[in-house]
Short mmCIF file of N, CA, C and O in Angstrom, two decimals:
data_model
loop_
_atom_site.label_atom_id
_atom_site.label_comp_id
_atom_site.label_asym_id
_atom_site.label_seq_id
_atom_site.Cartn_x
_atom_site.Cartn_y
_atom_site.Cartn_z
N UNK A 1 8.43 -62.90 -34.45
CA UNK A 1 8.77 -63.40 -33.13
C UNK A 1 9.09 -62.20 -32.24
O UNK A 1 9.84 -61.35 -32.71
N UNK A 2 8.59 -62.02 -30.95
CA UNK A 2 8.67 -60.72 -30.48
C UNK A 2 9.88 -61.08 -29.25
O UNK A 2 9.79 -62.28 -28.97
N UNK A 3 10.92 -60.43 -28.49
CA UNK A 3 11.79 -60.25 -27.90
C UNK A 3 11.64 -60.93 -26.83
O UNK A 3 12.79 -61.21 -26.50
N UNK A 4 10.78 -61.44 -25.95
CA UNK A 4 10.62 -62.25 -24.97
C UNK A 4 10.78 -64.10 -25.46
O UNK A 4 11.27 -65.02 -24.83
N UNK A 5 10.23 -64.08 -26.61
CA UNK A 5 10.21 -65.46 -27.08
C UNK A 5 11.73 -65.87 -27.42
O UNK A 5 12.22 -66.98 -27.19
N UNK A 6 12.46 -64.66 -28.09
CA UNK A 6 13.64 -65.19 -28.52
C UNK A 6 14.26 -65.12 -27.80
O UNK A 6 15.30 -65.68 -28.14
N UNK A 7 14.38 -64.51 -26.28
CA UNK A 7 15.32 -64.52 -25.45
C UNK A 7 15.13 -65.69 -24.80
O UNK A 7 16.16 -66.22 -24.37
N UNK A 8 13.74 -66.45 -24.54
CA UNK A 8 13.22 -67.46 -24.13
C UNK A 8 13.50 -68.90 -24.47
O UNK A 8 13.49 -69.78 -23.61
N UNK A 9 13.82 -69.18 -26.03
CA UNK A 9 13.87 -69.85 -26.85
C UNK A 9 14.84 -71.05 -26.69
O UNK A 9 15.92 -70.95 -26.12
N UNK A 10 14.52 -71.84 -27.07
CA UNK A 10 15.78 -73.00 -26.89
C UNK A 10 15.09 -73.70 -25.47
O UNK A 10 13.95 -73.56 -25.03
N UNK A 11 16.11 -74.42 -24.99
CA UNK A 11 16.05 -75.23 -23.86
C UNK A 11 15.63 -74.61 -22.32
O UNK A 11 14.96 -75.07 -21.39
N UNK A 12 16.28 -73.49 -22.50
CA UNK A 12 15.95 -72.82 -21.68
C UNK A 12 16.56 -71.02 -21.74
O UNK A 12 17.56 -70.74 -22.41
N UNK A 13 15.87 -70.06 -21.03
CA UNK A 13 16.30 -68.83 -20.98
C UNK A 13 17.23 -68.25 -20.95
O UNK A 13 17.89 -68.80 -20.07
N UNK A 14 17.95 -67.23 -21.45
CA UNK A 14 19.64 -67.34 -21.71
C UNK A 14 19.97 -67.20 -20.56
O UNK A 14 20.83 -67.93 -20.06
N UNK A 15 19.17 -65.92 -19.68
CA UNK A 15 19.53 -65.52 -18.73
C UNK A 15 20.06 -66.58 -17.42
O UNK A 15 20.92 -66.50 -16.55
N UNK A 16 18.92 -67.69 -17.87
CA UNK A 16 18.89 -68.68 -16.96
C UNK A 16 20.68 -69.74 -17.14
O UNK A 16 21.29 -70.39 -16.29
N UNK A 17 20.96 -69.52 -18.39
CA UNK A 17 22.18 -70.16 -18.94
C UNK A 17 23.29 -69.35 -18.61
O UNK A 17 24.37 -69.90 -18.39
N UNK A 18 23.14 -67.87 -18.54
CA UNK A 18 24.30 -67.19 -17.91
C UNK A 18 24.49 -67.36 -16.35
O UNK A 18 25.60 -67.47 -15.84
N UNK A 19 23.05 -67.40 -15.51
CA UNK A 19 23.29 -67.69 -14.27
C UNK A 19 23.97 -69.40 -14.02
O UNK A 19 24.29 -69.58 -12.84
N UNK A 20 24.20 -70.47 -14.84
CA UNK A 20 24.38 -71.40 -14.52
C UNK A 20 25.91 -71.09 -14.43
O UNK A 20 26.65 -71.16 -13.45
N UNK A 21 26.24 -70.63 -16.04
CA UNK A 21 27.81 -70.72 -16.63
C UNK A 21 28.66 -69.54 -15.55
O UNK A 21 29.89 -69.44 -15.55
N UNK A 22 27.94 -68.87 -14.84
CA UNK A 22 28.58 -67.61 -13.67
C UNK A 22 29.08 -68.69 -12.44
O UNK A 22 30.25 -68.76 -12.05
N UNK A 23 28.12 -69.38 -12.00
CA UNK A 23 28.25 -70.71 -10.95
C UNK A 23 28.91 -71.05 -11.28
O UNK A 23 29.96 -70.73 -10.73
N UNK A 24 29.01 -72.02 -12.48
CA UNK A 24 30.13 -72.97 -12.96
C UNK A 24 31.61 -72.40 -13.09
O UNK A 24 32.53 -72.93 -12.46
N UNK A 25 31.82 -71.39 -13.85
CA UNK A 25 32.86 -70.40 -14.08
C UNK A 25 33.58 -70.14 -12.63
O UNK A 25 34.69 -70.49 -12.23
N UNK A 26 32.57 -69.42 -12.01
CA UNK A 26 33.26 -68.80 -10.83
C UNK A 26 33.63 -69.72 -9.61
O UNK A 26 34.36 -69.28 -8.71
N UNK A 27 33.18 -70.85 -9.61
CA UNK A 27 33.08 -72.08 -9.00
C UNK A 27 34.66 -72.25 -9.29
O UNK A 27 35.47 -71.93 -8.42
N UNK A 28 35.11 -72.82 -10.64
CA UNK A 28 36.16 -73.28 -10.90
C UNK A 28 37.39 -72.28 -10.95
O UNK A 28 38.57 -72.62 -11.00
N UNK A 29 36.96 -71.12 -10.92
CA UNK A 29 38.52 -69.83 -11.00
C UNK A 29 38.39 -70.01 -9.57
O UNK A 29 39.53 -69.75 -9.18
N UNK A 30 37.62 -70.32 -8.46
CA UNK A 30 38.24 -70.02 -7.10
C UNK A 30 38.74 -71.04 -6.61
O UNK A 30 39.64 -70.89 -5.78
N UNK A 31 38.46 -71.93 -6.85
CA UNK A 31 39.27 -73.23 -6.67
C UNK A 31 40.73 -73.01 -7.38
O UNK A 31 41.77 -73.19 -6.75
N UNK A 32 40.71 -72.62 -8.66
CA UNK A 32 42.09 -72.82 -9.09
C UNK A 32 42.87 -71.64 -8.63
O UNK A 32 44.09 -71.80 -8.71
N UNK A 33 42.45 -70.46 -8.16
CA UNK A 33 42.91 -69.68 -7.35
C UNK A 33 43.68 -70.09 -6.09
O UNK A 33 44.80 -70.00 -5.59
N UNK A 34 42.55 -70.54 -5.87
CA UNK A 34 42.83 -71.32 -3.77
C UNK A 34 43.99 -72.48 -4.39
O UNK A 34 45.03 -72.32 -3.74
N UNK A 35 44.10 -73.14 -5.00
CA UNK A 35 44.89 -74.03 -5.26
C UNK A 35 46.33 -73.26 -6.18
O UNK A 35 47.31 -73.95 -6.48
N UNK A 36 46.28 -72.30 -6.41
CA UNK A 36 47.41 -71.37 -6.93
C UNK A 36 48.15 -70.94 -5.51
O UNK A 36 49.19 -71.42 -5.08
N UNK A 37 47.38 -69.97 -4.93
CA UNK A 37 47.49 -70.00 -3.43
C UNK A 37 48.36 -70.78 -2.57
O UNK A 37 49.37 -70.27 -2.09
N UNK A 38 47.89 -72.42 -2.26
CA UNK A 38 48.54 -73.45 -2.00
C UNK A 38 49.56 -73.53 -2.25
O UNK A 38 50.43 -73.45 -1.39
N UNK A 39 49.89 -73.78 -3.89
CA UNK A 39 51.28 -74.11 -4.23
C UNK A 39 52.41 -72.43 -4.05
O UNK A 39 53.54 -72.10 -4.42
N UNK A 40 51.95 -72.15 -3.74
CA UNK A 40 52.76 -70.51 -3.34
C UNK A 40 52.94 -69.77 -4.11
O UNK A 40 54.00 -69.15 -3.97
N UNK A 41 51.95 -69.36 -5.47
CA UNK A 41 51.96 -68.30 -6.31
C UNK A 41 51.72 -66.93 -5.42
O UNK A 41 51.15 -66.96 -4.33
N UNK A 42 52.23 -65.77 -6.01
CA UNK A 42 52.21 -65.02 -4.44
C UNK A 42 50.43 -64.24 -5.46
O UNK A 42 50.18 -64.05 -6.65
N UNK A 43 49.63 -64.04 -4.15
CA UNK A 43 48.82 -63.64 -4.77
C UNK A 43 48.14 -61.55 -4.59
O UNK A 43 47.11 -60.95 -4.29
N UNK A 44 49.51 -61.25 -5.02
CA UNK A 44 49.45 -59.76 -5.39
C UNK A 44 49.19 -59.32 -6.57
O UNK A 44 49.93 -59.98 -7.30
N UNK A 45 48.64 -58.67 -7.15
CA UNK A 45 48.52 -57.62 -8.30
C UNK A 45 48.42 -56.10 -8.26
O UNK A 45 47.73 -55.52 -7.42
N UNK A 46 49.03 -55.56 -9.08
CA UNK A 46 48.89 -54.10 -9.39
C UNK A 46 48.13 -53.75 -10.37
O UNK A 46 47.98 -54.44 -11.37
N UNK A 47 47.61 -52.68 -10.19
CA UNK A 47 47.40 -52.31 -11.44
C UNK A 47 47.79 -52.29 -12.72
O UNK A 47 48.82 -52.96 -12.79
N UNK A 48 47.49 -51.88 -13.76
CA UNK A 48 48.33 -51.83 -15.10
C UNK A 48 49.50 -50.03 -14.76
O UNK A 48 49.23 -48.88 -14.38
N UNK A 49 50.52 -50.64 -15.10
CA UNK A 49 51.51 -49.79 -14.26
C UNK A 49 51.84 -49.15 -13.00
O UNK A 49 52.48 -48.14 -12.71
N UNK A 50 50.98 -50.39 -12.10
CA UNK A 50 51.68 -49.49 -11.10
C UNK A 50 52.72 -49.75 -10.33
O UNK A 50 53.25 -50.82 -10.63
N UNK A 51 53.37 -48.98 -9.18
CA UNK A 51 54.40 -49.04 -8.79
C UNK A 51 54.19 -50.43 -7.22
O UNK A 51 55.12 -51.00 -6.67
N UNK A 52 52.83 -50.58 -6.93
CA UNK A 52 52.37 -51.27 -5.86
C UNK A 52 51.51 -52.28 -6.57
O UNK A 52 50.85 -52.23 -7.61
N UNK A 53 51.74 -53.24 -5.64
CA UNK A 53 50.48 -54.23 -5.72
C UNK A 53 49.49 -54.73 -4.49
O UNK A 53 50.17 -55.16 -3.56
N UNK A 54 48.63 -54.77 -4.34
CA UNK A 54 47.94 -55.14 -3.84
C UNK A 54 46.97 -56.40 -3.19
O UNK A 54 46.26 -56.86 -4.08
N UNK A 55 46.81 -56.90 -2.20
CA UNK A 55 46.40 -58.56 -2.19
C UNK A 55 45.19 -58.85 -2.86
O UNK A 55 44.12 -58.25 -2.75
N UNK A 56 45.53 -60.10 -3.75
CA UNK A 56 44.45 -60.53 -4.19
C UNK A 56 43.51 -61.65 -3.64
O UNK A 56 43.90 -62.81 -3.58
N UNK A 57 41.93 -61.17 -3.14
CA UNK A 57 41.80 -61.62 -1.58
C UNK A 57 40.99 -62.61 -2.04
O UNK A 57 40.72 -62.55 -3.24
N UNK A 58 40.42 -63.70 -1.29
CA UNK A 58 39.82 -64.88 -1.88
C UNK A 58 38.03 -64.36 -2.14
O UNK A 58 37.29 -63.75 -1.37
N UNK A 59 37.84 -64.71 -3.08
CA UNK A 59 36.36 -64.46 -3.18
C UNK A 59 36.37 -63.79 -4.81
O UNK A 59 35.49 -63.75 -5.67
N UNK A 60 37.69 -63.33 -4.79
CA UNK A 60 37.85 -62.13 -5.90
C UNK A 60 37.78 -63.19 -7.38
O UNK A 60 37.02 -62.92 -8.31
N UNK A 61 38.27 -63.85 -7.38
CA UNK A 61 38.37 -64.66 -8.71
C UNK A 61 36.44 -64.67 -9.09
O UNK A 61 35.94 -64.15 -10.09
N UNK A 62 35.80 -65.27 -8.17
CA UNK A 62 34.53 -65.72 -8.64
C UNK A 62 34.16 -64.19 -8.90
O UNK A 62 33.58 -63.98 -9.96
N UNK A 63 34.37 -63.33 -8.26
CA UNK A 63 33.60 -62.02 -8.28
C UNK A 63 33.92 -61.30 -9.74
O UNK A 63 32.98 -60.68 -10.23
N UNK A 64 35.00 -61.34 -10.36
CA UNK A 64 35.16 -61.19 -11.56
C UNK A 64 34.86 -62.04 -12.84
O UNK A 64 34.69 -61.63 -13.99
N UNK A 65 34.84 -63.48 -12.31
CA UNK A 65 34.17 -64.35 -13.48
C UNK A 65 32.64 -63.97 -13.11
O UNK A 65 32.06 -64.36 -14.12
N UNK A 66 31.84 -63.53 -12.42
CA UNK A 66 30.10 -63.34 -12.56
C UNK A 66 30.32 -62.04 -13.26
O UNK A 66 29.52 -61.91 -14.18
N UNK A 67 31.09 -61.12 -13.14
CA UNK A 67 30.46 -59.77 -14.01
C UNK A 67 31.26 -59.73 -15.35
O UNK A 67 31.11 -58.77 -16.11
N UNK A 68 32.01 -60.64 -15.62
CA UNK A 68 32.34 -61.26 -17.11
C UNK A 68 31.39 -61.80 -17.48
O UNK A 68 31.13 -61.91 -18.67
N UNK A 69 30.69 -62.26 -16.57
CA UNK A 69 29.55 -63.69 -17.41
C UNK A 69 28.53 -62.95 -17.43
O UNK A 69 27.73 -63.22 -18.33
N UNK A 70 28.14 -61.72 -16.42
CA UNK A 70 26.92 -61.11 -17.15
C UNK A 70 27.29 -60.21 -18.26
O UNK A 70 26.40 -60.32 -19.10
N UNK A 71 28.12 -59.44 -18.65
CA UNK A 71 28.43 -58.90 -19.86
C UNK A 71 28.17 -60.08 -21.15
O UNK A 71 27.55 -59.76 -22.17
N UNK A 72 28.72 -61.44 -20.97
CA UNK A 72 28.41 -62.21 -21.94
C UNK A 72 27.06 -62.33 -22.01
O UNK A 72 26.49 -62.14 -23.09
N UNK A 73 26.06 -62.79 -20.41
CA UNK A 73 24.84 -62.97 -21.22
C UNK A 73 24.40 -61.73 -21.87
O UNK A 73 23.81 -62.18 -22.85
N UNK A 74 24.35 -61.03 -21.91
CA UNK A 74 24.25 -59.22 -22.20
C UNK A 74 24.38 -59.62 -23.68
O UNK A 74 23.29 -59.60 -24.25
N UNK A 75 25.26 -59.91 -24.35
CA UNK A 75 25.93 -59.99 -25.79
C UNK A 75 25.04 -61.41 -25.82
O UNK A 75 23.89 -61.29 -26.24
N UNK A 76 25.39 -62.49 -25.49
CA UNK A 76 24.32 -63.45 -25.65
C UNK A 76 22.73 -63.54 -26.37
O UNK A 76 22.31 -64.21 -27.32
N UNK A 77 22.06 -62.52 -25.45
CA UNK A 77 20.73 -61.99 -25.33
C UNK A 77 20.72 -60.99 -26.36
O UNK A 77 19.71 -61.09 -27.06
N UNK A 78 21.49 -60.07 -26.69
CA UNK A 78 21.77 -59.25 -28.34
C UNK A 78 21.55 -59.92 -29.46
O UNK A 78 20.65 -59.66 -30.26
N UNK A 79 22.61 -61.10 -29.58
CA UNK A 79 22.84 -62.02 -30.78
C UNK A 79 21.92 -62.85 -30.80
O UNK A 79 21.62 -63.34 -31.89
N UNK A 80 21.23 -63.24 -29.62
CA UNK A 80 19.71 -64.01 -29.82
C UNK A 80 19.09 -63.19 -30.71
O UNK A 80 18.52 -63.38 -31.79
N UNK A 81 19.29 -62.36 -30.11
CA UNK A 81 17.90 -61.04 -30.91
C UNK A 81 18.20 -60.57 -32.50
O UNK A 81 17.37 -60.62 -33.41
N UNK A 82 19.28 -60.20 -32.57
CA UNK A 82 19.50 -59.82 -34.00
C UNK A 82 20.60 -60.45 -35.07
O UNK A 82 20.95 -60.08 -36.18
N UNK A 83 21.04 -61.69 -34.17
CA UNK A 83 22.62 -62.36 -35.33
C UNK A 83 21.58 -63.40 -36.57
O UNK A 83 20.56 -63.96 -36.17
N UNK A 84 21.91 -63.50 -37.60
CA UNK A 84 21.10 -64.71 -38.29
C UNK A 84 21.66 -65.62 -37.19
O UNK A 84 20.75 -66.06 -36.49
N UNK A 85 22.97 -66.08 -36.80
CA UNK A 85 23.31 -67.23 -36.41
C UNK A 85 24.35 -67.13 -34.88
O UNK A 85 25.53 -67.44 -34.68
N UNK A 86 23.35 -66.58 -34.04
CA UNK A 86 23.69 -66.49 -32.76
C UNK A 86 25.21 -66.91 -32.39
O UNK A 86 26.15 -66.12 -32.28
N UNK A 87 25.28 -68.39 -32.19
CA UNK A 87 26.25 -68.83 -32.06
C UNK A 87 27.68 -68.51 -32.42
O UNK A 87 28.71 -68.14 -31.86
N UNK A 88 27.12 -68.94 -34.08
CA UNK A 88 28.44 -68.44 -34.52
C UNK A 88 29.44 -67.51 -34.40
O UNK A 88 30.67 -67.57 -34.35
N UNK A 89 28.41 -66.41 -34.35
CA UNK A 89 29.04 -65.31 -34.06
C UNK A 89 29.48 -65.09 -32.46
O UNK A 89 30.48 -64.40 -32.26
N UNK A 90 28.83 -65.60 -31.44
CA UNK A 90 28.97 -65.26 -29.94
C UNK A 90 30.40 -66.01 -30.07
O UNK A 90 31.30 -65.24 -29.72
N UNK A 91 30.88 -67.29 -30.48
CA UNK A 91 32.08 -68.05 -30.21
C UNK A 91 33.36 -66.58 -30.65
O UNK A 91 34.01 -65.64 -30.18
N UNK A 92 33.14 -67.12 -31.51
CA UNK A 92 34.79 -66.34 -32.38
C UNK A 92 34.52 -64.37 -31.02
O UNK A 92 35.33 -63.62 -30.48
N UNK A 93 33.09 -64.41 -31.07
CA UNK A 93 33.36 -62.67 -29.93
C UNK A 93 33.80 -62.99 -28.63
O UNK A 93 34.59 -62.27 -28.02
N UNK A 94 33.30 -64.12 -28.13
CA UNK A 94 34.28 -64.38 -26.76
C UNK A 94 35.13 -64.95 -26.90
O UNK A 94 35.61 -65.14 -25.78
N UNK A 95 35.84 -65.49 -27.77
CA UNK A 95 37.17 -65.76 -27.56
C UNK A 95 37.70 -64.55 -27.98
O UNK A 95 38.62 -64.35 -27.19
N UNK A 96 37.64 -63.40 -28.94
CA UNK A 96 38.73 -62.57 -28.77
C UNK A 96 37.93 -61.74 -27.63
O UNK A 96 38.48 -60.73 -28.06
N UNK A 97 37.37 -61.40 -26.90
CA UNK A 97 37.07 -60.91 -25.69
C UNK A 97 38.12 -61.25 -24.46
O UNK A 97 38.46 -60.46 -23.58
N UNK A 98 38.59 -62.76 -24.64
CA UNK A 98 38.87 -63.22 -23.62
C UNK A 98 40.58 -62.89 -23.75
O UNK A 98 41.40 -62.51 -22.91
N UNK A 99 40.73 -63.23 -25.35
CA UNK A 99 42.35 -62.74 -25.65
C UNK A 99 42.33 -61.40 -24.85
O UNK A 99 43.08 -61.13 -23.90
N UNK A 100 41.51 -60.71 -25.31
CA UNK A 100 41.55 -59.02 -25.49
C UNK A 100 41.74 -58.58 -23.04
O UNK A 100 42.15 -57.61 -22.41
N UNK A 101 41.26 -59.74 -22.70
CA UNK A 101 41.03 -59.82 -21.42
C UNK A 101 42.73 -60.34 -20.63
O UNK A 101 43.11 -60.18 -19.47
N UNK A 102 43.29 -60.85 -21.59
CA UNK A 102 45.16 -60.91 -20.77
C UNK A 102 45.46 -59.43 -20.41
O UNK A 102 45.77 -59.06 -19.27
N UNK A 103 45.34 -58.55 -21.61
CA UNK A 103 46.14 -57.10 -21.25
C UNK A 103 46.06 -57.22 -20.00
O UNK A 103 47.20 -57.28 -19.53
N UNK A 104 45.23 -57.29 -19.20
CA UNK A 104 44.72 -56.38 -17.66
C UNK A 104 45.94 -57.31 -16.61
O UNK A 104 46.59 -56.63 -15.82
N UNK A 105 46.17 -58.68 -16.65
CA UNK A 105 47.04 -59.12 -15.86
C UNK A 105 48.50 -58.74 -16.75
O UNK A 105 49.43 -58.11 -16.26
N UNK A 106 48.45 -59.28 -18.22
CA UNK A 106 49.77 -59.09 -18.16
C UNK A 106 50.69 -57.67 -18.12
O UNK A 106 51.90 -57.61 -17.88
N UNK A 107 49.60 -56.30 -18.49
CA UNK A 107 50.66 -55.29 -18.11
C UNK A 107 50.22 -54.92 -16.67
O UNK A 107 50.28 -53.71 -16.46
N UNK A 108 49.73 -55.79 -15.48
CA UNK A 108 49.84 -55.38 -14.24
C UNK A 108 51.54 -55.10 -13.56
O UNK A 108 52.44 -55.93 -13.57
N UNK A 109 51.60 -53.88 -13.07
CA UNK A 109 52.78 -53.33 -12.65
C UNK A 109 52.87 -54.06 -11.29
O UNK A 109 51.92 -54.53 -10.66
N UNK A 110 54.33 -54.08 -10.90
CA UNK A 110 54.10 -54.96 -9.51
C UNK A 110 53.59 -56.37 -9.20
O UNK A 110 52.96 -56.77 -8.22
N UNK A 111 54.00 -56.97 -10.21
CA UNK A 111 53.39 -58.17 -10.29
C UNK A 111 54.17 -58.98 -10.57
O UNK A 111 55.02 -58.86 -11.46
N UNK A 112 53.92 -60.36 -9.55
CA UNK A 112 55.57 -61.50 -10.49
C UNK A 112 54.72 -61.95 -11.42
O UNK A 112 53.50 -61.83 -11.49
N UNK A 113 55.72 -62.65 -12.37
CA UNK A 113 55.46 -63.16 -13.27
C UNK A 113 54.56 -64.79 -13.30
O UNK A 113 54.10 -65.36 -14.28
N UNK A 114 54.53 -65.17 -12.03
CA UNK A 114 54.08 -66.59 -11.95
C UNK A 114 52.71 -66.21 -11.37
O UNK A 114 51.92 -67.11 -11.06
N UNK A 115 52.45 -65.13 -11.23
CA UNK A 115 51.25 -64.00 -10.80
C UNK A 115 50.24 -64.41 -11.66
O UNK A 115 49.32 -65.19 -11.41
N UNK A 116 50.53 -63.75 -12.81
CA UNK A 116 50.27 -62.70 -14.23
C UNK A 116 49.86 -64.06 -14.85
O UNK A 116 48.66 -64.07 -15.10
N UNK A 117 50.47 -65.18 -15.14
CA UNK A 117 50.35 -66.46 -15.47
C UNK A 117 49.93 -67.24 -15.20
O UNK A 117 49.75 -68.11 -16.05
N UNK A 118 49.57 -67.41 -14.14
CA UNK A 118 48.18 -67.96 -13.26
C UNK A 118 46.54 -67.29 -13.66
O UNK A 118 45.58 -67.86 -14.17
N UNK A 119 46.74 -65.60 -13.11
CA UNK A 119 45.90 -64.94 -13.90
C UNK A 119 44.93 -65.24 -15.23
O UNK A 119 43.70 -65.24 -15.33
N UNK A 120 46.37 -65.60 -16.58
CA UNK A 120 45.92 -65.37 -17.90
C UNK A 120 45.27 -66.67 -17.85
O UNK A 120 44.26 -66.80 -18.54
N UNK A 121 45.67 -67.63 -17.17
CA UNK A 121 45.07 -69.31 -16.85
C UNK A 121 43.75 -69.44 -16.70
O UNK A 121 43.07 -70.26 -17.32
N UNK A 122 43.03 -68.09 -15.30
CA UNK A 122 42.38 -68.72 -14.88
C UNK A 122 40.93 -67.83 -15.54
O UNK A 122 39.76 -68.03 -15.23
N UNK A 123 41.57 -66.63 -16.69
CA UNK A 123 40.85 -66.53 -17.66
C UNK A 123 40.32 -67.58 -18.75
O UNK A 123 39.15 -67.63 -19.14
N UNK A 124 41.39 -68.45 -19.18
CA UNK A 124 41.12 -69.81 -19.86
C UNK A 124 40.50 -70.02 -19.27
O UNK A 124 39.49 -69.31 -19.31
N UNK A 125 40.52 -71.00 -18.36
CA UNK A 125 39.60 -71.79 -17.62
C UNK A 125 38.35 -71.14 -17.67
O UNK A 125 37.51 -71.92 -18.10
N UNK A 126 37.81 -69.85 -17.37
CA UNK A 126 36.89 -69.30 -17.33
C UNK A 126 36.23 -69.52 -18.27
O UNK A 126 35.32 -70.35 -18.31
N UNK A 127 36.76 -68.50 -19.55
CA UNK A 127 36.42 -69.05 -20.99
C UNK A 127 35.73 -70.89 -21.09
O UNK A 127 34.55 -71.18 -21.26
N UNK A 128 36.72 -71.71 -20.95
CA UNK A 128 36.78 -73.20 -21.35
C UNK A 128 35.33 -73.42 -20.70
O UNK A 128 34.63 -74.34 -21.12
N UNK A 129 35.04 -72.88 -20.05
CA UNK A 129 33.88 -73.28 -18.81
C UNK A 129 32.03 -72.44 -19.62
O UNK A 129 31.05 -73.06 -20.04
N UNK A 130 32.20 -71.29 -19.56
CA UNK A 130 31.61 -70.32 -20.18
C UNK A 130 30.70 -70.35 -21.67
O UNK A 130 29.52 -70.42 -22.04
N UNK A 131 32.24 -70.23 -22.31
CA UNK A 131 32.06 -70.07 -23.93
C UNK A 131 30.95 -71.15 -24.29
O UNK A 131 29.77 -70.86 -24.50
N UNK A 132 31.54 -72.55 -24.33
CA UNK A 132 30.59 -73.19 -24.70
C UNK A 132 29.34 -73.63 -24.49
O UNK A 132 28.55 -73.93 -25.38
N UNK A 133 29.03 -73.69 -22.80
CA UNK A 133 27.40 -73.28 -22.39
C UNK A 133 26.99 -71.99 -22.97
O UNK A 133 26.04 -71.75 -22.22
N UNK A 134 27.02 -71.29 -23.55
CA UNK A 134 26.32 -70.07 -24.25
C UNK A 134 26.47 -70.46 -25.53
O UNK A 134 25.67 -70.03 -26.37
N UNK A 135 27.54 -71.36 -25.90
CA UNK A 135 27.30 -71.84 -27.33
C UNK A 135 26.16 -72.76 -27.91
O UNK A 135 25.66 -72.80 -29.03
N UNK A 136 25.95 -73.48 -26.78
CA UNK A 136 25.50 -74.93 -27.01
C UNK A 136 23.34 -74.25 -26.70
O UNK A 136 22.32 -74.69 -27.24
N UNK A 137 23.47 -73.42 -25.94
CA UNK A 137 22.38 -72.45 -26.09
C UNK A 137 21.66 -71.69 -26.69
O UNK A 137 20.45 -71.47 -26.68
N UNK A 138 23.04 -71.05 -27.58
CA UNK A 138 22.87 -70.18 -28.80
C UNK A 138 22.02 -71.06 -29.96
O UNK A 138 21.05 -70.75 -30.66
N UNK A 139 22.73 -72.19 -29.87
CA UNK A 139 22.53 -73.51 -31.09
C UNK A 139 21.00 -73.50 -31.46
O UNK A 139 20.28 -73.48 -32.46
N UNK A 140 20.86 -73.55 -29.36
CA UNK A 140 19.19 -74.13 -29.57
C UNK A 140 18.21 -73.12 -30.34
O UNK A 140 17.10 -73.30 -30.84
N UNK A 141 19.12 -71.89 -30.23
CA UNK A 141 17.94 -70.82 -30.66
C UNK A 141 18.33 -71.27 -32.22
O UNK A 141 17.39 -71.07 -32.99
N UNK A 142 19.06 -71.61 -32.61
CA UNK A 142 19.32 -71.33 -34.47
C UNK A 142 18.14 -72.34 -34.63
O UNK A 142 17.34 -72.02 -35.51
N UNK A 143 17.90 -73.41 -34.00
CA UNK A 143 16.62 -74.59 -34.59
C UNK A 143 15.71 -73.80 -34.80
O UNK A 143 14.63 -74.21 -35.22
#
């Protein structure tokens, strides 16, 4: 099977499955952003230690769930190519991806805490949204 077929394979193209789950993903972190927003989470972050924080401006949530979601199809499109069992393996790597993805809010310096916690949320959500359209994709390639 040569590299176009298996990236191809299944229901449809992964690539085509990462561009959906980026929509979907980033769709739903800006909403729950804008609705964090609303209820008066203050929406500053700092860096990881710093002494300032900075506004976190609307648009930004989706803009970080699409270049999460192309790194996944990236790994996606790998494990098509060389895992015996795509799937399997893509689940258990994005979820600790996504663990491994709190550090960045929770040691943000300058940051309240109802911040940071919203943040690690709207990584879940991301994940919850994500993971399993690339799973349910992966599947098709194991047939």
């Amino acid at each position: 099977m040569d590299i176009a077929q298996t990236l191809t394979s299944g229901a449809r193209p992964i690539w085509l499955t990462g561009a959906a789950a980026a929509l979907a993903g980033s769709v739903a972190t800006e909403l729950f952003g804008l609705a964090a927003r609303a209820a008066g989470v203050p929406m500053e972050a700092g860096g990881v230690g710093a002494d300032t924080a900075e506004p976190i401006m609307v648009g930004m949530f989706a803009m970080g769930t699409v270049i999460c979601t192309f790194w996944g199809t990236v790994l996606a499109m790998l494990l098509a190519r060389f895992a015996g069992n795509p799937s399997r393996t893509f689940v258990p790597a994005a979820v600790a991806l996504t663990v491994v993805s709190f550090t960045t809010p929770v040691a943000a310096g300058a940051t309240a805490t109802s911040t940071k916690v919203m943040l690690c949320a709207a990584h879940v959500l991301a994940a919850a949204i994500i993971i399993p359209m690339f799973a349910r994709r992966l599947s098709a390639a194991d047939d």
